[in-house]
Amino acid sequence: MQDGAAELALDTAEGAHHLIRYYSARGYRFVDYVQWNETNYRSVLMSKSLSDPFCGINAMTCFLR
């Protein structure tokens, strides 16, 4: 865990089912929906723990798998 970060978050379009599946398969979980002022679609907010025991010491390795 670098700089004390415990979670890594992202958002993607609600309709991008292939991306939601991709991130879910890599340990991200659904957090909430969000409607950004700059977009005309609703986004899905996802988060992943950087202290995931399956990731070992290097969280970036886990992110890239």
mmCIF file of C-alpha atoms in Angstrom:
data_model
loop_
_atom_site.group_PDB
_atom_site.id
_atom_site.type_symbol
_atom_site.label_atom_id
_atom_site.label_comp_id
_atom_site.label_asym_id
_atom_site.label_seq_id
_atom_site.Cartn_x
_atom_site.Cartn_y
_atom_site.Cartn_z
ATOM 1 C CA MET A 1 0.000 0.000 0.000
ATOM 2 C CA GLN A 2 1.673 3.199 -1.168
ATOM 3 C CA ASP A 3 1.032 6.567 0.492
ATOM 4 C CA GLY A 4 -1.525 5.024 2.842
ATOM 5 C CA ALA A 5 -4.246 4.481 0.224
ATOM 6 C CA ALA A 6 -6.624 1.693 1.204
ATOM 7 C CA GLU A 7 -8.969 1.704 -1.809
ATOM 8 C CA LEU A 8 -8.791 2.269 -5.542
ATOM 9 C CA ALA A 9 -11.974 3.623 -7.124
ATOM 10 C CA LEU A 10 -13.174 4.116 -10.681
ATOM 11 C CA ASP A 11 -16.303 4.934 -12.588
ATOM 12 C CA THR A 12 -17.624 3.785 -15.919
ATOM 13 C CA ALA A 13 -20.830 4.251 -17.859
ATOM 14 C CA GLU A 14 -23.760 2.234 -16.544
ATOM 15 C CA GLY A 15 -24.329 0.835 -20.027
ATOM 16 C CA ALA A 16 -20.734 -0.389 -20.436
ATOM 17 C CA HIS A 17 -21.564 -3.901 -19.253
ATOM 18 C CA HIS A 18 -18.364 -5.362 -20.682
ATOM 19 C CA LEU A 19 -16.288 -2.948 -18.562
ATOM 20 C CA ILE A 20 -18.344 -3.615 -15.435
ATOM 21 C CA ARG A 21 -17.757 -7.363 -15.922
ATOM 22 C CA TYR A 22 -14.052 -6.738 -16.596
ATOM 23 C CA TYR A 23 -13.558 -4.718 -13.406
ATOM 24 C CA SER A 24 -15.730 -7.076 -11.334
ATOM 25 C CA ALA A 25 -13.582 -10.005 -12.436
ATOM 26 C CA ARG A 26 -10.574 -8.097 -11.109
ATOM 27 C CA GLY A 27 -11.986 -7.605 -7.642
ATOM 28 C CA TYR A 28 -13.852 -4.316 -7.990
ATOM 29 C CA ARG A 29 -17.236 -4.118 -6.317
ATOM 30 C CA PHE A 30 -20.250 -1.925 -6.970
ATOM 31 C CA VAL A 31 -20.432 1.106 -4.657
ATOM 32 C CA ASP A 32 -23.126 3.389 -6.054
ATOM 33 C CA TYR A 33 -24.524 5.130 -9.095
ATOM 34 C CA VAL A 34 -23.516 8.718 -9.829
ATOM 35 C CA GLN A 35 -24.757 11.298 -12.300
ATOM 36 C CA TRP A 36 -21.890 13.653 -13.155
ATOM 37 C CA ASN A 37 -22.836 17.156 -14.300
ATOM 38 C CA GLU A 38 -20.493 16.814 -17.285
ATOM 39 C CA THR A 39 -22.137 13.705 -18.767
ATOM 40 C CA ASN A 40 -25.539 12.765 -20.140
ATOM 41 C CA TYR A 41 -25.467 9.235 -18.700
ATOM 42 C CA ARG A 42 -25.369 7.641 -15.266
ATOM 43 C CA SER A 43 -22.106 6.105 -14.113
ATOM 44 C CA VAL A 44 -21.337 3.128 -11.929
ATOM 45 C CA LEU A 45 -18.861 3.789 -9.137
ATOM 46 C CA MET A 46 -16.690 0.780 -8.256
ATOM 47 C CA SER A 47 -13.997 0.269 -5.645
ATOM 48 C CA LYS A 48 -11.332 -2.272 -4.789
ATOM 49 C CA SER A 49 -9.378 -2.792 -1.596
ATOM 50 C CA LEU A 50 -5.627 -2.441 -2.034
ATOM 51 C CA SER A 51 -5.100 -4.731 0.934
ATOM 52 C CA ASP A 52 -6.742 -7.665 -0.862
ATOM 53 C CA PRO A 53 -5.012 -10.805 0.475
ATOM 54 C CA PHE A 54 -4.973 -12.290 -3.045
ATOM 55 C CA CYS A 55 -2.867 -9.369 -4.281
ATOM 56 C CA GLY A 56 0.072 -9.870 -1.968
ATOM 57 C CA ILE A 57 2.355 -6.950 -1.331
ATOM 58 C CA ASN A 58 2.217 -5.371 -4.787
ATOM 59 C CA ALA A 59 -1.328 -4.070 -5.328
ATOM 60 C CA MET A 60 -0.479 -2.907 -8.859
ATOM 61 C CA THR A 61 0.241 -6.504 -9.850
ATOM 62 C CA CYS A 62 -3.233 -7.404 -8.643
ATOM 63 C CA PHE A 63 -4.770 -4.520 -10.596
ATOM 64 C CA LEU A 64 -3.094 -5.678 -13.808
ATOM 65 C CA ARG A 65 -4.114 -9.327 -13.578
#
